[in-house]
Short mmCIF file of C-alpha atoms in Angstrom, two decimals:
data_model
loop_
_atom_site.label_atom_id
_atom_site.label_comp_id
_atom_site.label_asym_id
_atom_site.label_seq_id
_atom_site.Cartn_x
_atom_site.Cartn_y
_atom_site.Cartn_z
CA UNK A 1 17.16 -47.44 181.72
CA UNK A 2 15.44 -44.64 183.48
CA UNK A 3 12.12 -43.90 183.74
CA UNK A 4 10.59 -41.32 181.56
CA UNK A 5 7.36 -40.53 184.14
CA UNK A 6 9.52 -39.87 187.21
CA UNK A 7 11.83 -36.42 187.39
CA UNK A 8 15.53 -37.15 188.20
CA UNK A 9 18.89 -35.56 188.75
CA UNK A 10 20.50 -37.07 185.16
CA UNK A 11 24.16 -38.25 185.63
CA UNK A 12 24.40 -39.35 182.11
CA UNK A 13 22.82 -39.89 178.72
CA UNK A 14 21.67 -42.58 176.03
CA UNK A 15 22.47 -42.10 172.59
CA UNK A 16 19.72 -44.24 170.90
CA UNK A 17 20.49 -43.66 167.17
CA UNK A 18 23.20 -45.72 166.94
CA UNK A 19 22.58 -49.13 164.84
CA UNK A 20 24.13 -52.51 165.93
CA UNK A 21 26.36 -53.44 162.61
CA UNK A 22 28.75 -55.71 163.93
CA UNK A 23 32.27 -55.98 163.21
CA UNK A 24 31.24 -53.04 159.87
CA UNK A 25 31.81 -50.60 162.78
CA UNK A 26 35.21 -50.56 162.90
CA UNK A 27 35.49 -49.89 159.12
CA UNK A 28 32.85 -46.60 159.78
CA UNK A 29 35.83 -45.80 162.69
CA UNK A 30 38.42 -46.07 160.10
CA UNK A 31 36.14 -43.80 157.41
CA UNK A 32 35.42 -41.15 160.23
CA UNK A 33 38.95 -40.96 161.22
CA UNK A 34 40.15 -40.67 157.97
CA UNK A 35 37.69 -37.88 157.40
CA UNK A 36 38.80 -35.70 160.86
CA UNK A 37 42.12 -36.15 159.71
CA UNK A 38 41.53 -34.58 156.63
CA UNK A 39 39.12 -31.84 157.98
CA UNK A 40 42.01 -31.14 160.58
CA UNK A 41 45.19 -31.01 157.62
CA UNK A 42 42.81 -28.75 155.01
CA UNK A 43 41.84 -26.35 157.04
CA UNK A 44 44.55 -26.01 159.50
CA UNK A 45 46.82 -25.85 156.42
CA UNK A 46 44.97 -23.03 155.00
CA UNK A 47 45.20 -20.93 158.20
CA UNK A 48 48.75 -21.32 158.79
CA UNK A 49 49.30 -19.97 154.90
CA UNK A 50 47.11 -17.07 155.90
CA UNK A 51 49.17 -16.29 158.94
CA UNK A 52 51.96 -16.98 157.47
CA UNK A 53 51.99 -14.79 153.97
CA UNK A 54 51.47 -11.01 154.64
CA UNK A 55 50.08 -10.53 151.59
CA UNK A 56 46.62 -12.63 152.62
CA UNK A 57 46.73 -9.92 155.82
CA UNK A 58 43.30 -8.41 154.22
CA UNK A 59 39.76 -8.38 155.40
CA UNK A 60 38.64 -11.01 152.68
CA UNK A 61 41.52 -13.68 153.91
CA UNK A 62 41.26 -12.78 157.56
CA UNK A 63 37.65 -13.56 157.79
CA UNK A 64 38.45 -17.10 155.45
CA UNK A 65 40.77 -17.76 158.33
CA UNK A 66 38.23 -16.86 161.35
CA UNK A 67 35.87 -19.45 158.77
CA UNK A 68 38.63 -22.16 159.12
CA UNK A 69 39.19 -21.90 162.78
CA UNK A 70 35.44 -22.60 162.90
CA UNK A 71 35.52 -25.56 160.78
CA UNK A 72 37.87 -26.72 163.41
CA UNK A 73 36.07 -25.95 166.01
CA UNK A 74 32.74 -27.40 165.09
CA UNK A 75 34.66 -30.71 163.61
CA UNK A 76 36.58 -31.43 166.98
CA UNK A 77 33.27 -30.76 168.81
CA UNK A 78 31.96 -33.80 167.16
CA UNK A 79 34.44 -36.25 165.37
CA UNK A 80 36.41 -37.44 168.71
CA UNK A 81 33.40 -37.99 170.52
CA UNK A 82 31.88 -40.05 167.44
CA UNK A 83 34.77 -41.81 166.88
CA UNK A 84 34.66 -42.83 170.97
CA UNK A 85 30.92 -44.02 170.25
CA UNK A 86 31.36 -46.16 167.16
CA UNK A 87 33.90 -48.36 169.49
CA UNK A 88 31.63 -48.42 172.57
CA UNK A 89 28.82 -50.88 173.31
CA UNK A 90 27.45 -49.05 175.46
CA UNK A 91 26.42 -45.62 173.81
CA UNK A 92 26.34 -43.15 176.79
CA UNK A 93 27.60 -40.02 177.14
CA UNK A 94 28.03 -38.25 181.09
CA UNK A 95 25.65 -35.06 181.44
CA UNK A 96 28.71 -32.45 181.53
CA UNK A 97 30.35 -33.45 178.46
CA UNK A 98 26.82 -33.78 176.78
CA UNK A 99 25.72 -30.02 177.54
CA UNK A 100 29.46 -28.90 176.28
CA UNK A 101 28.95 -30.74 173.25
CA UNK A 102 25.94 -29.41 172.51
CA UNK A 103 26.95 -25.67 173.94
CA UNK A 104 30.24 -26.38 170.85
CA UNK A 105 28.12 -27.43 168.00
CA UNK A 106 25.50 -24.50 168.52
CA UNK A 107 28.62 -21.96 168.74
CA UNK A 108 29.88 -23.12 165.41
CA UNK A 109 26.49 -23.04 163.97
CA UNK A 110 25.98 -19.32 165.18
CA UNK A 111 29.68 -18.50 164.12
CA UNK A 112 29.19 -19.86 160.44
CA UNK A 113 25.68 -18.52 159.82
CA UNK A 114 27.50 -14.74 161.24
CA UNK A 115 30.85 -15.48 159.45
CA UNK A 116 29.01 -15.81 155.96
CA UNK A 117 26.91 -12.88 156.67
CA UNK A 118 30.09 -10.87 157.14
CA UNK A 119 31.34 -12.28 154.56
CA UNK A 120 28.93 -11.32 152.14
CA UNK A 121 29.22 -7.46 153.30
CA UNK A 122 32.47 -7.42 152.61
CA UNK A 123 32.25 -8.88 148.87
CA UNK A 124 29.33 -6.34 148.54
CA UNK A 125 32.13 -3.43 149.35
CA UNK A 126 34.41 -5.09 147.52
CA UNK A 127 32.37 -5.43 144.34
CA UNK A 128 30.15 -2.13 144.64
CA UNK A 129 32.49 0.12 146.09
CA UNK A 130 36.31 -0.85 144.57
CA UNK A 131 37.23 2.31 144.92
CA UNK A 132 36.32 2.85 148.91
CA UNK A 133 36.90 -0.25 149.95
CA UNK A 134 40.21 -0.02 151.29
CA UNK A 135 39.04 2.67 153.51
CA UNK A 136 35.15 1.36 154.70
CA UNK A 137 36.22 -2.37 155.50
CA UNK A 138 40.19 -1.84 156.73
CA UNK A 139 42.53 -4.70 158.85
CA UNK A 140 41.13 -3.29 162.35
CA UNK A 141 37.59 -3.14 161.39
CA UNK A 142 37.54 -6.99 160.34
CA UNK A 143 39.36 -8.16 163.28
CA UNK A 144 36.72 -6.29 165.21
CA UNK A 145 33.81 -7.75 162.90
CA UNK A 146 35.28 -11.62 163.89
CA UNK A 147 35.59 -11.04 167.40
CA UNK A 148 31.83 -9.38 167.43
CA UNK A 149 30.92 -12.89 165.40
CA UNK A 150 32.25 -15.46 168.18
CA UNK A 151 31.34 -13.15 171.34
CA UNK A 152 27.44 -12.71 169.75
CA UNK A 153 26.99 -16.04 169.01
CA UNK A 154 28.52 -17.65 172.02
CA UNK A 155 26.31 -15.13 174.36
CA UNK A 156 23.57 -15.82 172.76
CA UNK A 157 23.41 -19.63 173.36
CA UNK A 158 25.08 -19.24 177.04
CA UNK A 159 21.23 -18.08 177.65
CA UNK A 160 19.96 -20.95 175.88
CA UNK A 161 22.14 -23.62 177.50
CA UNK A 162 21.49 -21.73 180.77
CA UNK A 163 17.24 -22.27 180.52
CA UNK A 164 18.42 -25.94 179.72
CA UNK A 165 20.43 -26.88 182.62
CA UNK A 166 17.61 -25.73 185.19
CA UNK A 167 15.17 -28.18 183.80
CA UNK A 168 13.90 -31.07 185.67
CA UNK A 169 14.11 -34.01 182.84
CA UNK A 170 12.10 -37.14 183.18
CA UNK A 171 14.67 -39.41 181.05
CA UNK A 172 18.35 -39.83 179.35
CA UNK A 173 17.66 -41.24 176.63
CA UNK A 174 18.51 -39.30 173.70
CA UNK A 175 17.22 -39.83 169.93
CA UNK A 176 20.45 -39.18 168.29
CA UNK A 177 23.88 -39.79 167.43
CA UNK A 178 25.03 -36.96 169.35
CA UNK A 179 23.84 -34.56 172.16
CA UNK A 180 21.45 -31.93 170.84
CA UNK A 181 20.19 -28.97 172.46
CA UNK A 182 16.31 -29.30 171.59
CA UNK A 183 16.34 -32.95 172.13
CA UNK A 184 17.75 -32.43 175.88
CA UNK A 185 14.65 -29.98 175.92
CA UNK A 186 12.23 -32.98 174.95
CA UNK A 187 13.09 -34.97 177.92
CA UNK A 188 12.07 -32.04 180.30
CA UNK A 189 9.24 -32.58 182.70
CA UNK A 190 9.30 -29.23 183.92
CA UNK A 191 7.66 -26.32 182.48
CA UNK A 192 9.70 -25.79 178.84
CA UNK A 193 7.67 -22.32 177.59
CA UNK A 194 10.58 -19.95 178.18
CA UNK A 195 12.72 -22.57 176.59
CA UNK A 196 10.65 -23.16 173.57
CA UNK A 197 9.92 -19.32 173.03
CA UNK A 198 13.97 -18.57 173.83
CA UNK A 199 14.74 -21.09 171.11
CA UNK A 200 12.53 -19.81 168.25
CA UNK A 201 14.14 -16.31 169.24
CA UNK A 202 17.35 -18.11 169.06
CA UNK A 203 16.61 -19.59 165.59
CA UNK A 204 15.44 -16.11 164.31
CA UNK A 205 18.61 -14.30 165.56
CA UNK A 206 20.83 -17.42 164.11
CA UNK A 207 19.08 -18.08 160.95
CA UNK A 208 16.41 -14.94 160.06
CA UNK A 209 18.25 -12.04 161.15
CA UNK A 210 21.95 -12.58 159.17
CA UNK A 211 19.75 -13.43 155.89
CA UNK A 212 18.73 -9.93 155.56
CA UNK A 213 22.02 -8.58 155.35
CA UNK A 214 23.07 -11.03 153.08
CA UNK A 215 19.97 -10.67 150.69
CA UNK A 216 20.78 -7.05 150.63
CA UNK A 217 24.30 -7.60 149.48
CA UNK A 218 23.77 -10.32 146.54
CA UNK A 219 20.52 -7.86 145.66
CA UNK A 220 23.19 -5.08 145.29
CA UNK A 221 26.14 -7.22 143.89
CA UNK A 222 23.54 -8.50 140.77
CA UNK A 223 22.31 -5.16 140.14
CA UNK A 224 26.48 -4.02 139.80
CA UNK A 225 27.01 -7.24 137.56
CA UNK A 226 24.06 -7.05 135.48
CA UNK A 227 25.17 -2.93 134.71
CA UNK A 228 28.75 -3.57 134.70
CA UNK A 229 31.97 -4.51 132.89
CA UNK A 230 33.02 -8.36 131.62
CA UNK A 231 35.56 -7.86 134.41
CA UNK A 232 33.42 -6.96 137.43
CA UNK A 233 31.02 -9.95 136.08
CA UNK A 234 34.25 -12.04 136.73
CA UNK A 235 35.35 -10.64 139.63
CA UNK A 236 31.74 -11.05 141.03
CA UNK A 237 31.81 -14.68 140.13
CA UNK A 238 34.94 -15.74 140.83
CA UNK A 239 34.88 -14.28 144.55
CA UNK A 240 30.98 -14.88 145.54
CA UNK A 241 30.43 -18.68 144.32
CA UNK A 242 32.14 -19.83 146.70
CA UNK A 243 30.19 -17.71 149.32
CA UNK A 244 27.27 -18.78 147.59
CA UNK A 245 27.72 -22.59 147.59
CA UNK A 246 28.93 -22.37 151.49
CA UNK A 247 25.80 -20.98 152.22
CA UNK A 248 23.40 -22.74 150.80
CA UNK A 249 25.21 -25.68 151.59
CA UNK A 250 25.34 -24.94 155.41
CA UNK A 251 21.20 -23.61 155.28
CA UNK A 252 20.26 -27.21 153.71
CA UNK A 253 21.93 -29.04 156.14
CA UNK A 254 21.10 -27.05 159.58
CA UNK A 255 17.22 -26.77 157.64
CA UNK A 256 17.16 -30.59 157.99
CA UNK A 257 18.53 -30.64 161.73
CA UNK A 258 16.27 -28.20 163.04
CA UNK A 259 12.98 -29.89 161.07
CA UNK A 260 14.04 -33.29 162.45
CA UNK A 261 14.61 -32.31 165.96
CA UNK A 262 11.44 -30.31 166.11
CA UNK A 263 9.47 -32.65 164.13
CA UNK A 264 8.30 -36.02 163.64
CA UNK A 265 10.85 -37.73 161.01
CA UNK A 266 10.12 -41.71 162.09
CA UNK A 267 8.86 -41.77 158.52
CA UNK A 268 12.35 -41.15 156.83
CA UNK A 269 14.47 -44.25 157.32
CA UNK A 270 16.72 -44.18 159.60
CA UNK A 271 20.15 -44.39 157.33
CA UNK A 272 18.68 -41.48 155.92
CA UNK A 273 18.37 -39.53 158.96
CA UNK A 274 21.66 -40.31 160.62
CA UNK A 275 23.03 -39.50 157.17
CA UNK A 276 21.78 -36.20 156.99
CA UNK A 277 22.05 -35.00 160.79
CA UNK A 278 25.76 -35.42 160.28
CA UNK A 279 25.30 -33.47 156.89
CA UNK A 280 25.93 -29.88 157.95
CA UNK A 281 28.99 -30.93 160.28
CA UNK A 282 30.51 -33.13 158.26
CA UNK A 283 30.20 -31.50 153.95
CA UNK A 284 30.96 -28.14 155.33
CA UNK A 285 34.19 -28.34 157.38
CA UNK A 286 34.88 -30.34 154.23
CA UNK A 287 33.65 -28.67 151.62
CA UNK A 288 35.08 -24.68 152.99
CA UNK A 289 38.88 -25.06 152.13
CA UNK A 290 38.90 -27.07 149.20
CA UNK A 291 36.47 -24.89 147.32
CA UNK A 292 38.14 -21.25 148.21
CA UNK A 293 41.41 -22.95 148.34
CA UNK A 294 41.03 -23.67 144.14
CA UNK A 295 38.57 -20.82 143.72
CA UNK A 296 40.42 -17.81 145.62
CA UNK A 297 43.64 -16.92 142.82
CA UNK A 298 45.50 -15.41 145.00
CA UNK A 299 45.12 -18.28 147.94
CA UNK A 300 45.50 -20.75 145.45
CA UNK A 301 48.62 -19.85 143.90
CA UNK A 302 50.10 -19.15 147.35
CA UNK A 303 49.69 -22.68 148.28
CA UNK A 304 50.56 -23.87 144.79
CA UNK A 305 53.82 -22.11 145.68
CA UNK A 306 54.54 -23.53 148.95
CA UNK A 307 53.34 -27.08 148.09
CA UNK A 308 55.87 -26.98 145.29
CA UNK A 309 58.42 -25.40 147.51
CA UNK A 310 58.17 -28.64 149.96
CA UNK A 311 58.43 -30.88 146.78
CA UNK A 312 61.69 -29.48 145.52
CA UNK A 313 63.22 -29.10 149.32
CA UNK A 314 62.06 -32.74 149.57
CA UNK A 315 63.43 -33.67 146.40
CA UNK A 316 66.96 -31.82 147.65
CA UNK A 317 67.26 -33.96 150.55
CA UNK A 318 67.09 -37.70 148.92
#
């Protein structure tokens, strides 16, 4: 192992989270494949029925899609490079592919936090203003709002990632079970200010900044429900729970990353914490398509339709 006192040109890294359990490792291969798989059917599934059906061409089910394509994205970021460590006895991972990793799983966690802050505008014109909608939040204005959403957020961590690969580290050996950015930053020897005052202003722009937007639009949406119709009390519910849960969901899990990569966590055991750093990456590309594929009507009886459709065809051929 290298040294930690002495500043070096690092070729690779060590993963030091990972446990030694034996033969049980190949049945935590079989459960993590098994899990990709279905993270990779669900959601590509989902976006192919979007595509597919013109009548899901609207701002709500284009930004689902640009949701999906995420979940993707974030999933294959980690799952085939887990699934590579879990065989390995030897848990290292080559400096390149360690800073793309990282430079993936950042991306996704920009693009979610902006995708769900989007997405909350656009329930708030839905909900607020039925009437205008059609006209304030149109086809061309939400395929402008996605592409704003990937471009900001993977800008903004190219300057991150940049301040990273400059430093001079003093080791490779990484507390984790994959490559993270602040834990790269940990090993540094050199002078980390910039990157420690870049990364709360990260954090802020990632994490502070969308939640305004989105507190204004649930503020607005309750003051509509609580003053409206039965109907727009439905509507309200039926479209923003899942928004809601996603949310929430995502904040708990990224709340936990950030605390124990910042912060001392030797005190939570350590099944715990490789438990819950997987959390976020794991529950939400999940979690995303099978809650608005059941709680989205329209979505939901679309692929009610074509799953049935594939049944009888099937059915035809025997």
């Amino acid at each position: 192992m290298m040294s930690n006192s002495t500043s070096l040109t690092v070729s690779y890294f060590i993963l030091g989270a990972y446990l030694n359990i034996g033969y049980l490792r190949y049945l935590c291969f079989m459960i993590t494949a098994f899990v990709y798989i279905v993270i990779v059917v669900a959601n590509t599934s989902l976006i192919v029925v979007i595509c597919v059906n013109r009548s899901l061409h609207e701002p709500m089910y284009l930004f689902l899609c640009s949701l999906f394509v995420n979940e993707l994205y974030g999933s294959t970021g980690l799952f085939p490079f887990l699934l590579v460590q879990i065989l390995s006895d030897i848990h290292t991972v080559s400096a390149p592919l360690c800073f793309l990793q990282i430079f993936c799983l950042h991306t996704y966690g920009g693009v979610e936090f902006s995708s769900l802050t989007v997405m909350s505008y656009d329930r708030y014109l839905a909900i607020c203003y039925p009437l205008q909608y059609n006209t304030r939040m149109t086809y061309k204005k939400a395929v402008i709002f996605i592409i704003l959403v990937w471009l900001y957020s993977f800008v903004k961590f190219m300057i991150t990632l940049s301040l990273n690969i400059r430093l001079t580290l003093c080791g490779n050996t990484i507390n984790g079970l994959y490559c993270s950015n602040y834990l790269v930053v940990k090993l540094a020897c050199s002078d980390t200010q910039v990157n420690n005052i870049y990364g709360y202003f990260g954090t802020v722009l990632t994490i502070l900044v969308p939640l305004f937007p989105i507190l204004f639009s649930y503020m607005r949406i309750l003051r509509v429900c609580f003053s409206g119709s039965k109907q727009t009390r439905q509507k309200a519910l039926s479209t923003c729970t899942p928004h809601l849960v996603s949310l929430l969901n995502f904040s708990f899990g990224c709340g936990f990353e950030v605390l124990q990569s910042r912060f001392d966590m030797s005190g939570v055991p350590s099944v715990l914490r490789i438990i819950l750093s997987l959390y976020f990456l794991i529950i939400q590309p999940l979690m995303n398509p099978v809650m608005y594929g059941l709680q989205m009507s329209k979505l939901r009886n679309i692929c009610k339709h074509v799953l049935r459709y594939k049944l009888l065809a099937g059915r035809s051929n025997n």
